């Protein structure tokens, strides 16, 4: 056994360990659980009792020697490798650009925040709709020219499947499944068959609001929107309501705010009027309540709808609607840091 240990020691001392593969072979041969040293250790129990102690000692020394050589060779190899790959600390830092949120997402969130502080919950619905939700339940009579107000993209006819032209569809969906009180806002994408220009697009975004409860009056509508405008555009902003017509509200009003560009003096943006339109509104028509199973004798409500693009353009002085969908990073990057 002493001879075996002696020849093992010679082998361990002389093993060449310059390569990673040699080092691994050495580890397997000598140091692993099935390696030679472990084998020799196992043989100890068959040795003469009187030589066991000396043998054990010799084996321990052998083991230490093998580990020493292994550790030494491993750290030499590591040093050689890191010599090659050591980083160049003089290189300039690699710049990781931070993304920016789309201005429409930013303003949508600002609007949602303002209304949710007033107790409006968030609701949404599908963009592909039927005639019932986009028109009929909103008091658009069959073949009535009011349907022409909104140039509709039809996916199929009879029965009609279409891309919603306004988020008022979500009003209907809410009334179908929820009894009053209802107080919700519904942001979403809408589609209209219009030629694309600086002022119009075939797809854009709206936020609709609906509040139905006992004793809801026009004063509540006015105060809600008045508060919204002050929060969104600042305390000096003026708002006015102009009589208008929508099939689903009676009375109806269009909402204007004083032009942010010229402060009401008159400029190109406001067509010299000093006012710019931000959306439509009105008291929910009793016919709409009835069509959706709500008793108009007991409940009243108001609704309003605004274009998110429009609000964003006014808020940040953007003059062309097409910028929102072209996604030129130079445009979008201007909004980085805003949330
Ligand atoms: N749905 C209308 C539109 O898209 C806006 C509106 C909503 C008007 C709610 C009144 C009440 O033009």
CSV table of C-alpha atoms and ligand atoms in Angstrom, one decimal:
chain,number,residue,atom,x,y,z
A,1,UNK,CA,0.0,0.0,0.0
A,2,UNK,CA,2.9,2.4,0.8
A,3,UNK,CA,4.2,1.7,-2.7
A,4,UNK,CA,0.9,2.6,-4.2
A,5,UNK,CA,0.8,5.8,-2.3
A,6,UNK,CA,4.3,6.6,-3.4
A,7,UNK,CA,3.6,6.1,-7.0
A,8,UNK,CA,0.4,8.1,-6.7
A,9,UNK,CA,2.3,10.9,-5.2
A,10,UNK,CA,4.8,10.9,-8.1
A,11,UNK,CA,1.9,10.9,-10.6
A,12,UNK,CA,0.2,13.8,-8.8
A,13,UNK,CA,3.4,15.8,-8.6
A,14,UNK,CA,4.2,15.4,-12.2
A,15,UNK,CA,0.8,15.7,-13.8
A,16,UNK,CA,0.6,18.4,-16.3
A,17,UNK,CA,-2.2,20.8,-15.5
A,18,UNK,CA,-1.8,23.7,-18.0
A,19,UNK,CA,-5.2,23.2,-19.7
A,20,UNK,CA,-8.7,23.3,-18.4
A,21,UNK,CA,-9.3,19.8,-19.9
A,22,UNK,CA,-6.2,18.4,-18.1
A,23,UNK,CA,-7.4,19.9,-14.9
A,24,UNK,CA,-10.8,18.3,-15.2
A,25,UNK,CA,-9.2,14.9,-16.0
A,26,UNK,CA,-7.0,15.3,-12.9
A,27,UNK,CA,-10.0,16.1,-10.7
A,28,UNK,CA,-11.9,13.0,-12.0
A,29,UNK,CA,-8.9,10.7,-11.6
A,30,UNK,CA,-7.8,11.8,-8.1
A,31,UNK,CA,-10.3,14.0,-6.3
A,32,UNK,CA,-13.8,12.9,-7.3
A,33,UNK,CA,-15.9,10.6,-5.2
A,34,UNK,CA,-14.9,7.7,-7.5
A,35,UNK,CA,-11.3,8.9,-7.8
A,36,UNK,CA,-8.1,7.1,-6.7
A,37,UNK,CA,-7.6,8.8,-3.4
A,38,UNK,CA,-11.1,7.8,-2.3
A,39,UNK,CA,-10.3,4.3,-3.5
A,40,UNK,CA,-7.1,4.1,-1.4
A,41,UNK,CA,-9.0,5.5,1.6
A,42,UNK,CA,-11.5,2.7,1.2
A,43,UNK,CA,-8.6,0.2,1.3
A,44,UNK,CA,-7.5,1.4,4.7
A,45,UNK,CA,-9.9,-0.9,6.5
A,46,UNK,CA,-8.2,-4.0,5.1
A,47,UNK,CA,-4.7,-2.8,6.1
A,48,UNK,CA,-2.8,-4.3,9.1
A,49,UNK,CA,-4.0,-2.5,12.2
A,50,UNK,CA,-0.5,-1.4,13.3
A,51,UNK,CA,0.2,0.3,10.0
A,52,UNK,CA,-3.2,1.9,9.6
A,53,UNK,CA,-2.3,5.1,11.4
A,54,UNK,CA,0.8,5.8,9.3
A,55,UNK,CA,-1.1,4.8,6.1
A,56,UNK,CA,-3.9,7.2,7.1
A,57,UNK,CA,-1.4,10.0,7.5
A,58,UNK,CA,0.3,9.3,4.2
A,59,UNK,CA,-3.1,9.3,2.5
A,60,UNK,CA,-4.1,12.6,4.0
A,61,UNK,CA,-0.8,14.1,2.8
A,62,UNK,CA,-1.5,12.7,-0.6
A,63,UNK,CA,-5.0,14.2,-0.6
A,64,UNK,CA,-3.7,17.6,0.5
A,65,UNK,CA,-1.0,17.5,-2.2
A,66,UNK,CA,-3.6,16.7,-4.9
A,67,UNK,CA,-5.9,19.6,-3.7
A,68,UNK,CA,-3.0,22.0,-3.6
A,69,UNK,CA,-2.0,21.2,-7.1
A,70,UNK,CA,-5.6,21.4,-8.3
A,71,UNK,CA,-6.2,24.8,-6.6
A,72,UNK,CA,-2.9,26.2,-7.8
A,73,UNK,CA,-3.5,25.1,-11.4
A,74,UNK,CA,-7.1,26.4,-11.3
A,75,UNK,CA,-6.1,29.8,-10.1
A,76,UNK,CA,-3.3,30.0,-12.7
A,77,UNK,CA,-5.8,29.1,-15.4
A,78,UNK,CA,-8.3,31.7,-14.2
A,79,UNK,CA,-5.6,34.4,-14.1
A,80,UNK,CA,-4.6,33.5,-17.7
A,81,UNK,CA,-8.2,33.8,-18.8
A,82,UNK,CA,-9.0,37.0,-17.1
A,83,UNK,CA,-5.8,38.4,-18.6
A,84,UNK,CA,-7.5,38.1,-22.0
A,85,UNK,CA,-10.9,39.3,-20.9
A,86,UNK,CA,-10.1,42.0,-18.4
A,87,UNK,CA,-12.4,44.9,-19.1
A,88,UNK,CA,-11.2,48.2,-20.5
A,89,UNK,CA,-12.1,50.7,-17.8
A,90,UNK,CA,-11.4,53.6,-20.1
A,91,UNK,CA,-14.3,52.7,-22.4
A,92,UNK,CA,-17.2,55.2,-22.3
A,93,UNK,CA,-20.3,54.0,-20.4
A,94,UNK,CA,-22.9,52.4,-22.6
A,95,UNK,CA,-25.9,54.6,-22.5
A,96,UNK,CA,-29.2,52.8,-21.9
A,97,UNK,CA,-32.0,55.2,-23.1
A,98,UNK,CA,-35.1,55.4,-21.1
A,99,UNK,CA,-38.3,54.9,-23.1
A,100,UNK,CA,-41.1,57.5,-23.0
A,101,UNK,CA,-44.9,57.0,-22.8
A,102,UNK,CA,-47.0,58.0,-25.8
A,103,UNK,CA,-48.5,61.5,-25.2
A,104,UNK,CA,-52.0,60.0,-25.7
A,105,UNK,CA,-51.3,57.5,-22.9
A,106,UNK,CA,-50.0,60.3,-20.7
A,107,UNK,CA,-53.1,62.5,-21.2
A,108,UNK,CA,-55.5,59.6,-21.0
A,109,UNK,CA,-54.0,58.8,-17.6
A,110,UNK,CA,-54.2,62.5,-16.5
A,111,UNK,CA,-57.9,62.5,-17.5
A,112,UNK,CA,-58.7,59.3,-15.7
A,113,UNK,CA,-57.0,60.6,-12.6
A,114,UNK,CA,-59.0,63.8,-12.5
A,115,UNK,CA,-62.3,62.0,-13.0
A,116,UNK,CA,-61.5,59.2,-10.6
A,117,UNK,CA,-60.9,61.7,-7.9
A,118,UNK,CA,-64.5,62.8,-8.5
A,119,UNK,CA,-65.7,59.2,-8.0
A,120,UNK,CA,-65.9,58.0,-11.6
A,121,UNK,CA,-65.0,54.3,-12.0
A,122,UNK,CA,-63.3,53.0,-15.1
A,123,UNK,CA,-65.2,50.9,-17.7
A,124,UNK,CA,-64.5,49.6,-21.2
A,125,UNK,CA,-66.1,47.6,-24.0
A,126,UNK,CA,-65.3,46.0,-27.4
A,127,UNK,CA,-64.2,48.0,-30.5
A,128,UNK,CA,-66.2,45.7,-32.8
A,129,UNK,CA,-69.8,46.4,-32.2
A,130,UNK,CA,-73.3,45.8,-33.4
A,131,UNK,CA,-76.0,48.3,-34.5
A,132,UNK,CA,-77.8,48.0,-31.2
A,133,UNK,CA,-74.9,49.3,-29.1
A,134,UNK,CA,-73.6,51.9,-31.5
A,135,UNK,CA,-76.9,53.3,-32.7
A,136,UNK,CA,-80.3,51.8,-31.8
A,137,UNK,CA,-80.0,51.7,-28.0
A,138,UNK,CA,-78.7,55.3,-28.2
A,139,UNK,CA,-81.9,56.5,-29.8
A,140,UNK,CA,-80.6,56.8,-33.4
A,141,UNK,CA,-83.8,55.9,-35.3
A,142,UNK,CA,-83.6,53.5,-38.2
A,143,UNK,CA,-82.6,55.3,-41.4
A,144,UNK,CA,-82.3,58.6,-39.5
A,145,UNK,CA,-79.8,61.0,-41.0
A,146,UNK,CA,-78.2,61.4,-37.6
A,147,UNK,CA,-76.5,58.1,-38.4
A,148,UNK,CA,-74.7,60.0,-41.1
A,149,UNK,CA,-73.1,62.2,-38.6
A,150,UNK,CA,-70.6,59.5,-38.0
A,151,UNK,CA,-69.1,57.8,-41.1
A,152,UNK,CA,-69.1,54.2,-40.0
A,153,UNK,CA,-66.8,51.4,-41.0
A,154,UNK,CA,-69.0,48.4,-41.5
A,155,UNK,CA,-67.5,44.9,-41.2
A,156,UNK,CA,-70.6,43.3,-42.5
A,157,UNK,CA,-74.3,44.3,-43.2
A,158,UNK,CA,-77.6,42.7,-42.1
A,159,UNK,CA,-77.0,42.2,-39.3
A,160,UNK,CA,-74.6,45.1,-39.0
A,161,UNK,CA,-71.2,44.5,-37.5
A,162,UNK,CA,-69.1,47.7,-37.3
A,163,UNK,CA,-66.2,49.4,-35.7
A,164,UNK,CA,-67.6,51.6,-33.0
A,165,UNK,CA,-67.8,55.3,-34.0
A,166,UNK,CA,-67.9,56.5,-30.4
A,167,UNK,CA,-67.4,55.3,-26.8
A,168,UNK,CA,-71.1,55.8,-26.1
A,169,UNK,CA,-71.4,52.1,-26.8
A,170,UNK,CA,-69.9,51.5,-23.4
A,171,UNK,CA,-72.7,53.6,-21.8
A,172,UNK,CA,-75.2,51.1,-23.2
A,173,UNK,CA,-73.1,48.1,-22.0
A,174,UNK,CA,-72.9,49.6,-18.5
A,175,UNK,CA,-76.7,50.3,-18.3
A,176,UNK,CA,-77.4,46.7,-19.5
A,177,UNK,CA,-75.5,45.1,-16.7
A,178,UNK,CA,-75.6,47.7,-13.8
A,179,UNK,CA,-78.5,49.4,-12.0
A,180,UNK,CA,-78.1,53.1,-11.1
A,181,UNK,CA,-76.2,54.7,-9.5
A,182,UNK,CA,-73.8,54.5,-12.3
A,183,UNK,CA,-70.8,56.8,-12.4
A,184,UNK,CA,-68.1,55.8,-14.8
A,185,UNK,CA,-65.7,57.0,-17.5
A,186,UNK,CA,-64.9,55.0,-20.5
A,187,UNK,CA,-61.7,55.7,-22.5
A,188,UNK,CA,-61.1,53.9,-25.8
A,189,UNK,CA,-60.3,53.8,-29.4
A,190,UNK,CA,-63.0,54.7,-32.0
A,191,UNK,CA,-63.1,54.6,-35.8
A,192,UNK,CA,-64.7,56.9,-38.5
A,193,UNK,CA,-64.5,56.7,-42.2
A,194,UNK,CA,-62.8,60.0,-42.7
A,195,UNK,CA,-59.9,61.2,-44.9
A,196,UNK,CA,-56.7,61.6,-42.8
A,197,UNK,CA,-55.6,65.2,-42.4
A,198,UNK,CA,-54.0,67.4,-39.7
A,199,UNK,CA,-57.5,67.8,-38.1
A,200,UNK,CA,-59.1,64.4,-38.7
A,201,UNK,CA,-58.2,60.7,-38.6
A,202,UNK,CA,-59.9,57.4,-39.3
A,203,UNK,CA,-59.0,56.3,-35.8
A,204,UNK,CA,-58.8,58.3,-32.6
A,205,UNK,CA,-59.6,58.1,-28.9
A,206,UNK,CA,-62.4,59.3,-26.8
A,207,UNK,CA,-63.3,59.4,-23.1
A,208,UNK,CA,-66.9,59.1,-22.4
A,209,UNK,CA,-68.5,59.9,-19.0
A,210,UNK,CA,-71.8,58.7,-17.6
A,211,UNK,CA,-73.5,59.6,-14.4
A,212,UNK,CA,-77.0,58.3,-13.6
A,213,UNK,CA,-78.7,58.6,-10.2
A,214,UNK,CA,-81.7,60.2,-8.6
A,215,UNK,CA,-81.7,64.0,-9.0
A,216,UNK,CA,-78.8,64.4,-11.4
A,217,UNK,CA,-79.2,67.7,-13.2
A,218,UNK,CA,-77.5,69.8,-15.8
A,219,UNK,CA,-75.8,71.8,-13.0
A,220,UNK,CA,-73.9,68.6,-12.1
A,221,UNK,CA,-72.8,68.1,-15.6
A,222,UNK,CA,-71.5,71.7,-15.8
A,223,UNK,CA,-69.8,71.6,-12.5
A,224,UNK,CA,-68.1,68.3,-13.3
A,225,UNK,CA,-66.7,69.5,-16.6
A,226,UNK,CA,-65.8,72.9,-15.2
A,227,UNK,CA,-63.7,71.2,-12.5
A,228,UNK,CA,-62.1,68.9,-15.1
A,229,UNK,CA,-61.1,71.9,-17.3
A,230,UNK,CA,-59.5,73.7,-14.4
A,231,UNK,CA,-57.6,70.6,-13.3
A,232,UNK,CA,-56.5,69.8,-16.8
A,233,UNK,CA,-55.6,73.3,-18.2
A,234,UNK,CA,-55.2,75.5,-15.2
A,235,UNK,CA,-57.4,77.7,-13.0
A,236,UNK,CA,-57.7,80.6,-15.4
A,237,UNK,CA,-59.2,78.5,-18.2
A,238,UNK,CA,-62.8,79.5,-19.3
A,239,UNK,CA,-65.4,77.1,-20.4
A,240,UNK,CA,-68.7,77.6,-22.2
A,241,UNK,CA,-71.6,75.4,-23.3
A,242,UNK,CA,-73.3,75.8,-26.7
A,243,UNK,CA,-76.7,74.2,-27.4
A,244,UNK,CA,-76.3,71.3,-29.8
A,245,UNK,CA,-77.9,68.0,-30.8
A,246,UNK,CA,-77.1,64.4,-30.1
A,247,UNK,CA,-79.8,61.7,-30.5
A,248,UNK,CA,-78.9,60.2,-27.0
A,249,UNK,CA,-79.0,63.4,-25.0
A,250,UNK,CA,-81.6,66.1,-24.4
A,251,UNK,CA,-80.8,68.9,-23.9
A,252,UNK,CA,-77.4,68.6,-25.6
A,253,UNK,CA,-74.5,71.0,-25.5
A,254,UNK,CA,-71.1,71.2,-27.0
A,255,UNK,CA,-68.3,72.3,-24.7
A,256,UNK,CA,-65.7,74.9,-25.6
A,257,UNK,CA,-62.7,76.2,-23.7
A,258,UNK,CA,-60.9,79.5,-24.3
A,259,UNK,CA,-58.2,79.1,-26.8
A,260,UNK,CA,-54.9,78.2,-25.1
A,261,UNK,CA,-52.8,79.5,-28.0
A,262,UNK,CA,-54.1,83.1,-28.1
A,263,UNK,CA,-55.9,83.3,-24.7
A,264,UNK,CA,-59.1,84.2,-26.4
A,265,UNK,CA,-57.8,87.0,-28.6
A,266,UNK,CA,-58.4,85.1,-31.8
A,267,UNK,CA,-55.9,83.1,-33.9
A,268,UNK,CA,-55.7,80.4,-36.6
A,269,UNK,CA,-56.2,77.5,-34.2
A,270,UNK,CA,-59.5,78.9,-32.9
A,271,UNK,CA,-60.5,80.3,-36.3
A,272,UNK,CA,-60.4,83.8,-34.7
A,273,UNK,CA,-63.2,83.0,-32.3
A,274,UNK,CA,-61.2,82.7,-29.1
A,275,UNK,CA,-62.8,79.4,-28.3
A,276,UNK,CA,-62.0,75.7,-29.2
A,277,UNK,CA,-64.4,72.8,-28.9
A,278,UNK,CA,-63.4,69.9,-26.6
A,279,UNK,CA,-66.5,67.6,-26.8
A,280,UNK,CA,-70.1,66.9,-26.6
A,281,UNK,CA,-72.4,66.5,-23.6
A,282,UNK,CA,-76.0,66.5,-22.4
A,283,UNK,CA,-78.7,65.0,-20.2
A,284,UNK,CA,-79.2,61.3,-21.1
A,285,UNK,CA,-82.4,61.2,-23.2
A,286,UNK,CA,-85.3,59.4,-21.3
A,287,UNK,CA,-85.6,57.2,-24.4
A,288,UNK,CA,-82.1,55.9,-23.9
A,289,UNK,CA,-82.8,55.2,-20.2
A,290,UNK,CA,-86.0,53.3,-21.2
A,291,UNK,CA,-84.3,51.4,-23.9
A,292,UNK,CA,-81.9,50.2,-21.3
A,293,UNK,CA,-84.3,49.2,-18.6
A,294,UNK,CA,-83.9,52.3,-16.4
A,295,UNK,CA,-87.0,54.2,-15.2
A,296,UNK,CA,-86.7,57.8,-16.4
A,297,UNK,CA,-89.3,58.9,-13.7
A,298,UNK,CA,-86.9,57.7,-11.0
A,299,UNK,CA,-83.5,58.4,-12.5
A,300,UNK,CA,-81.8,61.1,-14.5
A,301,UNK,CA,-78.3,61.3,-15.8
A,302,UNK,CA,-75.7,63.2,-17.8
A,303,UNK,CA,-73.2,62.0,-20.3
A,304,UNK,CA,-70.2,63.7,-22.0
A,305,UNK,CA,-67.6,62.6,-24.6
A,306,UNK,CA,-64.2,64.1,-25.4
A,307,UNK,CA,-61.5,63.4,-27.9
A,308,UNK,CA,-58.2,62.5,-26.2
A,309,UNK,CA,-56.2,63.6,-29.2
A,310,UNK,CA,-57.9,67.0,-29.0
A,311,UNK,CA,-57.2,67.5,-25.3
A,312,UNK,CA,-53.6,66.4,-25.9
A,313,UNK,CA,-53.1,68.8,-28.8
A,314,UNK,CA,-54.5,71.7,-26.7
A,315,UNK,CA,-52.5,70.7,-23.6
A,316,UNK,CA,-49.1,70.4,-25.4
A,317,UNK,CA,-49.6,72.7,-28.4
A,318,UNK,CA,-49.5,69.9,-31.0
A,319,UNK,CA,-50.8,71.1,-34.4
A,320,UNK,CA,-51.1,67.9,-36.5
A,321,UNK,CA,-53.2,64.9,-35.5
A,322,UNK,CA,-51.1,62.6,-37.8
A,323,UNK,CA,-48.1,62.9,-35.4
A,324,UNK,CA,-49.8,60.6,-33.0
A,325,UNK,CA,-49.8,57.7,-35.3
A,326,UNK,CA,-46.6,58.2,-37.3
A,327,UNK,CA,-44.6,57.4,-34.1
A,328,UNK,CA,-41.6,59.3,-35.1
A,329,UNK,CA,-39.3,58.8,-32.1
A,330,UNK,CA,-38.2,62.5,-32.2
A,331,UNK,CA,-41.8,63.4,-31.5
A,332,UNK,CA,-42.5,60.8,-28.8
A,333,UNK,CA,-39.2,61.4,-27.1
A,334,UNK,CA,-40.2,65.0,-26.2
A,335,UNK,CA,-42.6,63.5,-23.7
A,336,UNK,CA,-40.1,61.4,-21.8
A,337,UNK,CA,-40.2,62.0,-18.1
A,338,UNK,CA,-43.9,62.8,-18.1
A,339,UNK,CA,-46.3,60.4,-16.6
B,1,LIG,N1,-70.7,60.3,-28.6
B,1,LIG,C1,-70.6,61.7,-29.0
B,1,LIG,C2,-69.7,61.8,-30.2
B,1,LIG,O1,-68.9,60.9,-30.4
B,1,LIG,C3,-70.1,62.6,-27.9
B,1,LIG,C4,-71.1,62.7,-26.8
B,1,LIG,C5,-71.0,61.8,-25.7
B,1,LIG,C6,-72.1,63.6,-26.8
B,1,LIG,C7,-71.9,61.9,-24.7
B,1,LIG,C8,-73.0,63.7,-25.7
B,1,LIG,C9,-72.9,62.8,-24.7
B,1,LIG,O2,-69.7,62.7,-31.0
